[in-house]
Short mmCIF file of C-alpha atoms and ligand atoms in Angstrom, two decimals:
data_model
loop_
_atom_site.label_atom_id
_atom_site.label_comp_id
_atom_site.label_asym_id
_atom_site.label_seq_id
_atom_site.Cartn_x
_atom_site.Cartn_y
_atom_site.Cartn_z
CA MET A 80 0.02 0.00 0.02
CA GLY A 81 1.37 3.39 -0.97
CA PHE A 82 1.62 6.53 1.09
CA LEU A 83 -0.89 9.22 0.84
CA PRO A 84 0.45 12.77 1.00
CA ILE A 85 -0.21 14.33 4.35
CA ARG A 86 -2.57 16.90 2.92
CA ARG A 87 -4.68 14.19 1.36
CA ILE A 88 -4.89 12.39 4.73
CA ILE A 89 -6.03 15.55 6.46
CA THR A 90 -8.61 16.14 3.79
CA LEU A 91 -9.87 12.62 4.18
CA VAL A 92 -10.20 13.00 7.92
CA PHE A 93 -12.14 16.21 7.57
CA CYS A 94 -14.32 15.55 4.60
CA SER A 95 -15.17 11.88 4.64
CA ALA A 96 -16.05 11.95 8.30
CA SER A 97 -19.56 13.09 7.62
CA LEU A 98 -20.27 13.17 11.35
CA LEU A 99 -18.46 16.45 11.58
CA PRO A 100 -21.01 19.23 11.20
CA SER A 101 -18.70 21.44 9.15
CA CYS A 102 -18.69 18.82 6.45
CA ALA A 103 -22.20 17.51 6.79
CA SER A 104 -23.68 20.97 6.16
CA ASP A 105 -21.68 21.59 3.02
CA SER A 106 -24.51 20.91 0.63
CA ARG A 107 -27.12 22.71 2.69
CA LEU A 108 -28.09 26.35 3.13
CA LEU A 109 -29.47 26.82 6.61
CA PRO A 110 -31.59 29.69 7.85
CA ASN A 111 -28.91 30.97 10.22
CA LYS A 112 -26.00 30.50 7.79
CA PRO A 113 -26.23 32.78 4.74
CA LEU A 114 -23.84 32.29 1.83
CA THR A 115 -21.36 35.07 1.09
CA VAL A 116 -18.90 35.68 -1.70
CA GLY A 117 -16.12 33.09 -1.46
CA SER A 118 -18.10 30.39 0.28
CA THR A 119 -19.81 27.58 -1.64
CA LEU A 120 -22.18 24.72 -1.12
CA ILE A 121 -20.97 21.44 -2.59
CA SER A 122 -23.31 18.58 -3.46
CA ASP A 123 -22.69 15.49 -1.34
CA ASP A 124 -20.88 13.63 -4.16
CA GLY A 125 -18.84 16.66 -5.04
CA THR A 126 -20.17 17.03 -8.59
CA PHE A 127 -21.85 20.44 -8.29
CA ALA A 128 -21.09 23.65 -6.47
CA LEU A 129 -23.29 26.64 -5.69
CA GLY A 130 -22.04 30.04 -4.84
CA PHE A 131 -21.10 33.48 -6.17
CA PHE A 132 -19.05 33.61 -9.37
CA SER A 133 -17.69 36.46 -11.43
CA PRO A 134 -17.22 35.92 -15.18
CA SER A 135 -13.75 36.99 -16.26
CA SER A 136 -15.08 39.49 -18.81
CA SER A 137 -16.74 41.54 -16.11
CA GLY A 138 -13.29 42.19 -14.65
CA GLY A 139 -14.49 41.04 -11.25
CA ASN A 140 -17.15 43.76 -11.24
CA HIS A 141 -20.22 41.56 -11.58
CA TYR A 142 -21.06 38.67 -9.32
CA TYR A 143 -23.80 36.10 -9.89
CA VAL A 144 -25.13 33.31 -7.78
CA GLY A 145 -24.92 30.12 -9.78
CA ILE A 146 -24.51 26.41 -9.89
CA TRP A 147 -21.54 24.89 -11.68
CA TYR A 148 -19.73 21.60 -12.20
CA ASN A 149 -17.31 21.60 -9.37
CA SER A 150 -14.51 19.69 -11.11
CA ILE A 151 -14.92 20.91 -14.66
CA PRO A 152 -12.68 23.93 -15.35
CA LYS A 153 -14.53 25.57 -18.26
CA ASP A 154 -17.99 26.42 -19.44
CA ASN A 155 -19.14 24.89 -16.21
CA VAL A 156 -22.07 27.09 -15.10
CA VAL A 157 -25.43 25.33 -15.43
CA TRP A 158 -27.74 27.71 -13.61
CA VAL A 159 -27.78 31.40 -12.66
CA ALA A 160 -30.12 33.01 -10.12
CA ASN A 161 -29.67 36.77 -10.71
CA ARG A 162 -29.00 36.87 -14.48
CA ALA A 163 -30.36 40.35 -14.92
CA THR A 164 -29.34 41.79 -11.56
CA PRO A 165 -25.61 41.17 -10.89
CA VAL A 166 -24.04 41.99 -7.54
CA THR A 167 -21.72 44.93 -8.11
CA ASP A 168 -20.26 45.22 -4.61
CA PRO A 169 -19.55 41.73 -3.31
CA SER A 170 -18.21 42.73 0.12
CA SER A 171 -21.26 41.71 2.11
CA ALA A 172 -23.82 40.46 -0.40
CA THR A 173 -25.64 37.37 0.86
CA LEU A 174 -27.81 34.54 -0.34
CA ALA A 175 -29.98 33.68 2.64
CA LEU A 176 -32.80 31.45 3.62
CA THR A 177 -35.11 33.73 5.50
CA ASP A 178 -37.32 32.75 8.36
CA ARG A 179 -40.31 33.02 6.02
CA SER A 180 -38.57 30.33 4.01
CA ASN A 181 -37.65 32.36 1.02
CA LEU A 182 -34.38 32.31 -0.77
CA VAL A 183 -33.16 35.87 -0.95
CA LEU A 184 -30.14 37.44 -2.57
CA SER A 185 -29.33 40.80 -1.07
CA SER A 186 -26.75 43.33 -2.14
CA THR A 187 -24.15 44.79 0.20
CA ASP A 188 -26.38 47.83 0.88
CA GLY A 189 -29.31 45.55 1.67
CA GLN A 190 -31.23 45.78 -1.58
CA LEU A 191 -33.16 42.77 -2.80
CA LEU A 192 -31.51 41.55 -6.01
CA TRP A 193 -33.32 38.28 -6.52
CA MET A 194 -35.64 35.98 -4.65
CA ALA A 195 -37.05 32.55 -5.25
CA ASN A 196 -40.77 33.46 -5.00
CA VAL A 197 -41.45 30.43 -2.85
CA SER A 198 -44.82 31.76 -1.79
CA ALA A 199 -46.02 32.30 -5.37
CA PRO A 200 -49.33 30.69 -6.25
CA GLY A 201 -48.97 27.09 -7.21
CA ASN A 202 -46.47 26.34 -4.50
CA LEU A 203 -47.39 25.11 -1.08
CA ALA A 204 -49.03 27.74 1.04
CA SER A 205 -46.56 30.17 2.45
CA SER A 206 -48.30 29.96 5.78
CA GLU A 207 -47.15 26.39 6.10
CA ASN A 208 -44.68 26.21 8.94
CA VAL A 209 -41.42 25.62 7.34
CA THR A 210 -38.15 25.39 9.17
CA GLY A 211 -36.64 23.73 6.10
CA GLU A 212 -33.28 23.96 4.49
CA ALA A 213 -32.11 24.32 0.92
CA THR A 214 -29.95 21.52 -0.43
CA LEU A 215 -27.74 21.29 -3.47
CA ASP A 216 -28.52 17.76 -4.69
CA ASN A 217 -26.13 15.53 -6.57
CA THR A 218 -28.12 16.17 -9.77
CA GLY A 219 -27.32 19.90 -9.68
CA ASN A 220 -30.77 20.76 -8.39
CA PHE A 221 -30.97 23.34 -5.57
CA VAL A 222 -34.02 22.39 -3.62
CA LEU A 223 -35.92 24.07 -0.81
CA ARG A 224 -37.94 21.53 1.13
CA THR A 225 -40.32 21.74 4.02
CA SER A 226 -39.30 20.04 7.23
CA GLU A 227 -41.50 17.17 6.03
CA GLY A 228 -39.49 16.89 2.82
CA ALA A 229 -42.00 18.40 0.36
CA VAL A 230 -40.44 20.49 -2.41
CA LEU A 231 -41.28 24.18 -2.02
CA TRP A 232 -39.02 25.49 -4.73
CA GLN A 233 -36.27 23.98 -6.91
CA SER A 234 -33.83 25.48 -9.37
CA PHE A 235 -34.78 22.72 -11.91
CA ASP A 236 -38.17 24.50 -12.24
CA HIS A 237 -36.39 27.71 -13.28
CA PRO A 238 -34.02 26.72 -16.06
CA THR A 239 -31.55 29.24 -17.44
CA ASP A 240 -29.66 28.15 -20.59
CA THR A 241 -28.92 24.52 -19.64
CA LEU A 242 -30.95 21.35 -19.39
CA LEU A 243 -29.36 18.69 -17.17
CA PRO A 244 -30.28 15.01 -17.07
CA GLY A 245 -33.25 14.69 -14.73
CA MET A 246 -34.58 18.19 -15.43
CA ASN A 247 -38.04 18.43 -16.99
CA LEU A 248 -38.78 21.16 -19.49
CA ARG A 249 -42.50 21.95 -19.64
CA VAL A 250 -43.69 21.79 -23.24
CA THR A 251 -47.41 22.32 -22.78
CA HIS A 252 -49.17 24.96 -20.84
CA ASN A 253 -52.36 24.44 -18.88
CA ARG A 254 -51.96 25.81 -15.43
CA HIS A 255 -48.29 26.72 -15.79
CA GLU A 256 -46.29 28.67 -18.30
CA LEU A 257 -44.10 27.01 -20.91
CA GLN A 258 -40.49 26.68 -19.90
CA TRP A 259 -37.66 27.92 -22.17
CA LEU A 260 -33.95 27.73 -22.06
CA VAL A 261 -32.63 31.30 -22.61
CA SER A 262 -29.12 31.79 -23.88
CA TRP A 263 -26.48 33.91 -22.22
CA LYS A 264 -25.77 37.19 -23.95
CA GLY A 265 -22.16 36.22 -24.60
CA PRO A 266 -19.64 33.51 -23.62
CA GLN A 267 -18.92 35.41 -20.41
CA ASP A 268 -22.18 37.28 -19.94
CA PRO A 269 -24.97 35.40 -18.13
CA SER A 270 -27.56 38.13 -18.71
CA PRO A 271 -30.47 36.93 -20.87
CA GLY A 272 -29.51 36.73 -24.56
CA SER A 273 -31.73 36.72 -27.60
CA PHE A 274 -31.92 32.97 -28.21
CA SER A 275 -34.40 30.64 -26.54
CA TYR A 276 -35.36 27.01 -26.89
CA GLY A 277 -38.68 25.38 -26.04
CA ALA A 278 -41.86 23.99 -27.49
CA ASP A 279 -44.28 25.39 -30.02
CA PRO A 280 -46.65 27.41 -27.82
CA TYR A 281 -49.73 26.39 -29.79
CA GLN A 282 -49.31 22.64 -29.99
CA PHE A 283 -46.60 20.54 -28.51
CA LEU A 284 -45.70 18.78 -31.79
CA GLN A 285 -42.36 20.52 -32.38
CA ARG A 286 -39.62 22.42 -30.62
CA PHE A 287 -38.14 25.71 -31.65
CA ALA A 288 -35.02 27.74 -31.16
CA LEU A 289 -36.00 31.40 -31.41
CA ASN A 290 -33.90 34.45 -32.16
CA GLY A 291 -35.87 37.09 -30.28
CA SER A 292 -39.40 36.19 -31.39
CA ARG A 293 -38.37 34.80 -34.77
CA PRO A 294 -37.85 31.06 -35.31
CA TYR A 295 -34.22 30.20 -35.96
CA TRP A 296 -34.48 26.40 -35.95
CA ARG A 297 -37.33 23.90 -35.81
CA SER A 298 -37.20 20.29 -34.69
CA PRO A 299 -38.85 17.55 -36.69
CA VAL A 300 -42.48 17.00 -35.69
CA TRP A 301 -42.68 14.74 -32.65
CA GLY A 302 -44.36 11.47 -32.86
CA ASN A 303 -45.92 10.11 -29.78
CA TYR A 304 -42.70 8.42 -28.90
CA LEU A 305 -42.39 8.39 -25.19
CA MET A 306 -38.68 7.86 -25.59
CA VAL A 307 -36.32 8.30 -28.53
CA GLY A 308 -32.74 7.10 -28.33
CA SER A 309 -29.92 8.37 -30.52
CA TYR A 310 -26.74 6.38 -30.54
CA MET A 311 -23.76 8.66 -30.36
CA GLU A 312 -20.78 6.96 -31.99
CA SER A 313 -18.24 9.32 -30.50
CA ILE A 314 -19.12 8.40 -26.95
CA LYS A 315 -20.41 4.87 -27.73
CA SER A 316 -23.54 5.60 -25.79
CA THR A 317 -27.20 6.35 -26.37
CA ILE A 318 -28.87 9.59 -25.42
CA PHE A 319 -32.60 9.36 -24.69
CA MET A 320 -35.13 12.07 -25.15
CA THR A 321 -38.22 11.43 -23.11
CA VAL A 322 -41.69 12.98 -23.28
CA ARG A 323 -44.03 12.32 -20.45
CA ARG A 324 -47.10 13.56 -18.73
CA ILE A 325 -46.83 14.78 -15.12
CA GLU A 326 -50.26 15.73 -13.77
CA ASP A 327 -51.85 17.90 -16.45
CA GLU A 328 -48.71 18.96 -18.30
CA ILE A 329 -46.27 17.33 -20.74
CA TYR A 330 -42.57 17.60 -20.14
CA MET A 331 -39.48 16.68 -22.05
CA SER A 332 -36.25 15.47 -20.48
CA PHE A 333 -33.15 13.68 -21.55
CA GLY A 334 -30.54 11.39 -20.18
CA MET A 335 -27.86 8.82 -20.80
CA PRO A 336 -28.92 5.85 -18.68
CA GLY A 337 -25.95 3.81 -17.50
CA GLY A 338 -23.57 6.33 -19.03
CA SER A 339 -20.98 7.77 -16.75
CA SER A 340 -20.36 10.78 -18.98
CA THR A 341 -21.30 14.30 -18.02
CA VAL A 342 -23.83 15.51 -20.59
CA LYS A 343 -25.93 18.66 -21.00
CA ILE A 344 -28.18 20.42 -23.50
CA LYS A 345 -27.37 24.10 -23.82
CA MET A 346 -29.00 27.02 -25.68
CA ASP A 347 -25.74 28.60 -26.73
CA TYR A 348 -25.26 32.37 -26.95
CA SER A 349 -24.40 31.80 -30.69
CA GLY A 350 -27.92 30.55 -31.34
CA LYS A 351 -26.99 26.87 -31.63
CA ILE A 352 -28.86 24.37 -29.50
CA LYS A 353 -26.13 21.96 -28.48
CA ILE A 354 -25.79 18.56 -26.87
CA LEU A 355 -22.43 18.59 -25.15
CA VAL A 356 -20.48 15.88 -23.37
CA TRP A 357 -17.46 16.45 -21.17
CA ASN A 358 -14.28 14.84 -22.52
CA SER A 359 -12.18 14.25 -19.45
CA ASN A 360 -9.12 13.30 -21.50
CA MET A 361 -9.05 16.37 -23.68
CA LEU A 362 -10.57 18.55 -20.93
CA GLU A 363 -13.12 19.89 -23.40
CA TRP A 364 -16.80 19.80 -24.13
CA ASP A 365 -17.38 17.62 -27.18
CA VAL A 366 -20.28 18.81 -29.35
CA LEU A 367 -22.50 15.77 -30.09
CA GLN A 368 -25.04 17.84 -31.91
CA ALA A 369 -25.46 21.54 -32.73
CA GLU A 370 -28.64 22.63 -34.50
CA PRO A 371 -29.18 24.14 -37.02
CA ASP A 372 -26.83 21.77 -38.85
CA PRO A 373 -26.21 22.04 -41.76
CA GLU A 374 -26.69 25.78 -42.07
CA CYS A 375 -29.47 25.41 -44.68
CA ASN A 376 -31.47 23.61 -42.04
CA ALA A 377 -32.05 26.97 -40.30
CA TYR A 378 -35.71 28.04 -40.21
CA GLY A 379 -36.94 29.46 -43.56
CA TYR A 380 -33.41 29.40 -44.99
CA CYS A 381 -34.52 27.83 -48.27
CA GLY A 382 -37.81 29.75 -48.47
CA ALA A 383 -41.29 28.49 -49.31
CA PHE A 384 -41.35 25.21 -51.29
CA GLY A 385 -37.58 25.02 -50.98
CA PHE A 386 -35.73 22.38 -48.95
CA CYS A 387 -32.28 21.80 -47.59
CA ASP A 388 -30.78 18.79 -49.28
CA ASN A 389 -28.27 17.41 -46.81
CA THR A 390 -27.55 14.34 -48.87
CA GLU A 391 -25.30 16.47 -51.08
CA PRO A 392 -21.59 16.71 -50.12
CA VAL A 393 -22.20 20.42 -49.63
CA PRO A 394 -25.82 20.69 -48.40
CA THR A 395 -27.75 23.19 -50.54
CA CYS A 396 -31.21 24.53 -51.03
CA LYS A 397 -33.36 22.98 -53.76
CA CYS A 398 -36.90 23.52 -55.02
CA LEU A 399 -39.46 20.73 -54.76
CA ASP A 400 -40.28 18.85 -58.01
CA GLY A 401 -42.44 21.09 -60.21
CA PHE A 402 -41.16 24.31 -58.60
CA GLU A 403 -38.50 26.87 -59.61
CA PRO A 404 -36.72 29.67 -57.71
CA ILE A 405 -38.80 32.85 -57.59
CA SER A 406 -35.81 35.11 -58.09
CA LYS A 407 -33.32 34.49 -60.91
CA GLU A 408 -30.40 35.77 -58.82
CA ASP A 409 -31.33 33.29 -56.14
CA GLY A 410 -29.63 29.96 -55.98
CA SER A 411 -26.13 31.13 -56.93
CA ASN A 412 -25.08 30.69 -53.32
CA GLY A 413 -27.31 27.70 -52.72
CA ARG A 414 -29.98 29.81 -51.01
CA PHE A 415 -33.40 31.06 -52.12
CA PRO A 416 -34.64 33.29 -49.38
CA LYS A 417 -37.58 34.23 -51.57
CA GLY A 418 -38.45 30.60 -52.04
CA CYS A 419 -39.83 28.67 -55.02
CA ARG A 420 -42.99 28.85 -57.04
CA ARG A 421 -44.97 26.40 -59.10
CA LYS A 422 -43.98 26.09 -62.76
CA GLU A 423 -47.64 25.42 -63.60
CA THR A 424 -50.62 26.63 -61.62
CA LEU A 425 -52.79 24.05 -59.92
CA ARG A 426 -56.14 23.12 -61.42
CA CYS A 427 -58.31 21.73 -58.74
CA GLY A 428 -59.93 18.41 -59.55
CA ARG A 429 -58.96 15.26 -61.32
CA GLU A 430 -56.02 16.65 -63.26
CA ASN A 431 -53.89 17.00 -60.13
CA ARG A 432 -52.44 14.21 -58.10
CA PHE A 433 -50.42 14.07 -54.93
CA LEU A 434 -46.75 13.17 -55.13
CA THR A 435 -45.23 11.21 -52.26
CA LEU A 436 -41.97 12.67 -50.88
CA THR A 437 -39.92 10.42 -48.61
CA ALA A 438 -37.18 11.16 -46.09
CA MET A 439 -38.24 14.80 -45.76
CA LYS A 440 -38.56 16.85 -42.61
CA ILE A 441 -42.13 18.00 -42.93
CA PRO A 442 -42.80 21.73 -43.22
CA ASP A 443 -44.10 24.10 -40.59
CA LYS A 444 -47.54 25.82 -40.61
CA PHE A 445 -49.58 22.70 -40.76
CA VAL A 446 -53.08 22.12 -39.42
CA TYR A 447 -53.23 19.19 -37.03
CA VAL A 448 -56.42 17.21 -37.58
CA ARG A 449 -56.91 14.83 -34.67
CA ASN A 450 -57.88 11.20 -34.65
CA ARG A 451 -57.95 10.28 -38.34
CA SER A 452 -57.21 7.11 -40.18
CA PHE A 453 -54.96 7.37 -43.25
CA GLU A 454 -58.04 7.25 -45.60
CA GLU A 455 -59.82 9.92 -43.55
CA CYS A 456 -56.76 12.13 -43.55
CA SER A 457 -56.27 11.78 -47.30
CA ALA A 458 -59.98 12.57 -47.83
CA GLU A 459 -59.62 15.61 -45.61
CA CYS A 460 -57.15 17.04 -48.11
CA THR A 461 -58.43 15.77 -51.49
CA SER A 462 -61.89 17.10 -50.75
CA SER A 463 -60.64 20.68 -50.43
CA CYS A 464 -59.17 22.66 -53.31
CA SER A 465 -57.16 24.84 -50.95
CA CYS A 466 -55.45 21.83 -49.36
CA THR A 467 -52.06 21.44 -51.02
CA ALA A 468 -50.43 18.66 -48.98
CA TYR A 469 -50.95 16.23 -46.15
CA ALA A 470 -48.77 13.98 -44.03
CA TYR A 471 -49.85 10.99 -42.05
CA ALA A 472 -48.48 8.72 -39.37
CA ASN A 473 -50.03 6.26 -36.98
CA MET A 474 -47.74 6.04 -34.01
CA ASN A 475 -49.16 2.86 -32.59
CA THR A 476 -48.00 3.67 -29.10
CA SER A 477 -49.87 4.56 -25.99
CA ALA A 478 -50.68 8.15 -26.89
CA ILE A 479 -49.48 10.86 -24.60
CA ASN A 480 -52.13 13.32 -25.64
CA GLY A 481 -54.91 10.77 -26.19
CA ASP A 482 -54.36 10.61 -29.97
CA ASP A 483 -51.80 8.35 -31.57
CA THR A 484 -52.50 9.52 -35.14
CA ARG A 485 -50.84 12.43 -36.90
CA CYS A 486 -52.91 13.82 -39.74
CA LEU A 487 -51.25 17.12 -40.72
CA ILE A 488 -52.55 19.16 -43.64
CA TRP A 489 -51.33 22.30 -45.37
CA MET A 490 -53.78 24.84 -46.67
CA GLU A 491 -53.11 27.46 -49.32
CA ILE A 492 -53.39 30.92 -47.84
C1 NAG B 798 -41.06 37.00 -8.23
O1 NAG B 798 -42.33 37.57 -8.38
C2 NAG B 798 -42.36 38.92 -8.68
C3 NAG B 798 -43.79 39.39 -8.66
O2 NAG B 798 -44.62 38.45 -9.26
C4 NAG B 798 -41.67 39.10 -10.02
O3 NAG B 798 -41.63 40.49 -10.36
C5 NAG B 798 -40.24 38.58 -9.96
O4 NAG B 798 -39.62 38.64 -11.22
C6 NAG B 798 -40.27 37.13 -9.51
N1 NAG B 798 -38.87 36.69 -9.29
C7 NAG B 798 -38.41 35.56 -9.83
C8 NAG B 798 -36.99 35.28 -9.52
O5 NAG B 798 -39.09 34.81 -10.51
C1 NAG B 799 -44.88 26.64 13.64
O1 NAG B 799 -43.66 26.75 14.35
C2 NAG B 799 -43.85 27.24 15.65
C3 NAG B 799 -42.44 27.44 16.26
O2 NAG B 799 -41.66 26.34 16.06
C4 NAG B 799 -44.71 26.28 16.47
O3 NAG B 799 -44.91 26.77 17.77
C5 NAG B 799 -46.04 26.12 15.76
O4 NAG B 799 -46.80 25.15 16.41
C6 NAG B 799 -45.82 25.67 14.30
N1 NAG B 799 -47.10 25.69 13.64
C7 NAG B 799 -47.51 24.68 12.84
C8 NAG B 799 -48.82 24.86 12.12
O5 NAG B 799 -46.87 23.65 12.67
C1 NAG B 800 -30.56 37.09 -34.70
O1 NAG B 800 -31.29 38.27 -34.89
C2 NAG B 800 -30.49 39.45 -34.99
C3 NAG B 800 -31.40 40.65 -35.03
O2 NAG B 800 -32.41 40.45 -35.95
C4 NAG B 800 -29.60 39.31 -36.25
O3 NAG B 800 -28.78 40.46 -36.34
C5 NAG B 800 -28.74 38.09 -36.07
O4 NAG B 800 -27.94 37.87 -37.23
C6 NAG B 800 -29.58 36.86 -35.84
N1 NAG B 800 -28.72 35.74 -35.50
C7 NAG B 800 -28.77 34.56 -36.15
C8 NAG B 800 -27.81 33.55 -35.70
O5 NAG B 800 -29.59 34.33 -37.06
C1 NAG B 801 -61.40 8.70 -32.56
O1 NAG B 801 -62.33 8.28 -33.60
C2 NAG B 801 -62.99 7.06 -33.31
C3 NAG B 801 -63.78 6.65 -34.53
O2 NAG B 801 -64.24 7.75 -35.26
C4 NAG B 801 -63.84 7.29 -32.07
O3 NAG B 801 -64.54 6.09 -31.74
C5 NAG B 801 -62.97 7.72 -30.87
O4 NAG B 801 -63.75 8.01 -29.77
C6 NAG B 801 -62.15 8.91 -31.26
N1 NAG B 801 -61.16 9.16 -30.19
C7 NAG B 801 -60.90 10.38 -29.76
C8 NAG B 801 -59.86 10.44 -28.66
O5 NAG B 801 -61.45 11.36 -30.17
C1 NAG B 802 -49.23 -1.98 -33.22
O1 NAG B 802 -48.42 -2.64 -34.18
C2 NAG B 802 -48.30 -4.04 -33.93
C3 NAG B 802 -47.32 -4.62 -34.91
O2 NAG B 802 -47.46 -4.02 -36.18
C4 NAG B 802 -49.67 -4.73 -33.97
O3 NAG B 802 -49.55 -6.10 -33.67
C5 NAG B 802 -50.61 -4.04 -32.96
O4 NAG B 802 -51.90 -4.56 -33.07
C6 NAG B 802 -50.63 -2.53 -33.21
N1 NAG B 802 -51.42 -1.90 -32.13
C7 NAG B 802 -52.35 -0.98 -32.36
C8 NAG B 802 -53.02 -0.40 -31.17
O5 NAG B 802 -52.62 -0.60 -33.49
#
């Protein structure tokens, strides 16, 4: 047996002996022990830390309360409390659990910079007698519980730009608002940027990355798959996207069951929605996926009736069969922002037939007609002269929204 350096032994004595209160309370924020700049909470297994941090670009002038991977040296922040209200004088700013069981961030001169709104409607009644504590869990979730263990507030319910395994992103809205990941403004600026990622607010069939209010990327339309796995060759592991109903809302989450890698989904300040995995050999985040990819897959890039052909060595925009670019100058750089138009106008009736297109991502702006067989869906479109296309799928799964068919139709406007 080898010798451990003295320091290591001392550390072991102090930090593995969980009976010592100084160690045992490391992951917990207690009502009488506010957190100040320089002190951190560490999750029990050491993966995550919570405390004040100052991005290098702010020159140490702006401090934020955040959660980060404790042993990952870069791009490690996964959650920020006071994104829009940084601490400018850190000398005696505090994050405290007040006796009314709220999490409160106060500036040095005593101003309220951020609070967790624990008593907001929808949470347990604020009158409930709580002498709880807030704990940084091993999943990276900062949780405020009642003394009985009920969750009063958790950081996982208030995502910033990062989705961690185990987090649920709400993609429907009944009693609660939709949840979005909102990018940082820059690589070193946690204030809210212009890109966001979440579900189509009108129906939960697709996800969007928005630039301000404009779509920048759109996911393929979801089936009713409760779980979709994508095998990632580079890490020899499968990442699962899960959609499930919790009470009256539908949530998406992701994970890598059995995988020991550190993985996250991030709405990047550049506008890309990325799946990243920590490469502990290279000490870098490997990008497993970054949408839009290729570039012509960006929303509306190829215009109406155009599509991004990513089977070409250099992916380019093309017009659908029977269509041509609207503008003659278009197409020189593989892009038709004005889109394509029909070479011949449609004559409603028997002269026109539908053409089946395979292996296409289906377009946006569809009308979702519920609960149709294939024949009914086809009839829905052929019976109307303003219907120009339809798409059909029968998911044959236990339907998450009570309908396992997808009859989508496109109407001329
Ligand atoms: C808490 O609620 C107030 C009032 O509804 C709101 O202005 C504030 O932004 C909320 N704070 C957070 C952190 O959600
Ligand atoms: C709330 O806490 C106080 C002080 O510990 C105690 O006297 C009181 O009975 C508690 N109330 C409830 C409803 O548990
Ligand atoms: C996002 O929108 C801004 C303002 O309209 C624009 O300048 C910028 O190029 C857009 N970014 C991307 C990645 O499309
Ligand atoms: C779907 O249509 C079938 C047959 O028309 C009907 O029996 C069933 O109740 C419908 N289901 C829903 C969820 O609307
Ligand atoms: C689903 O598909 C399987 C295999 O094709 C079939 O045996 C089963 O009856 C289908 N279930 C429903 C509900 O259509």
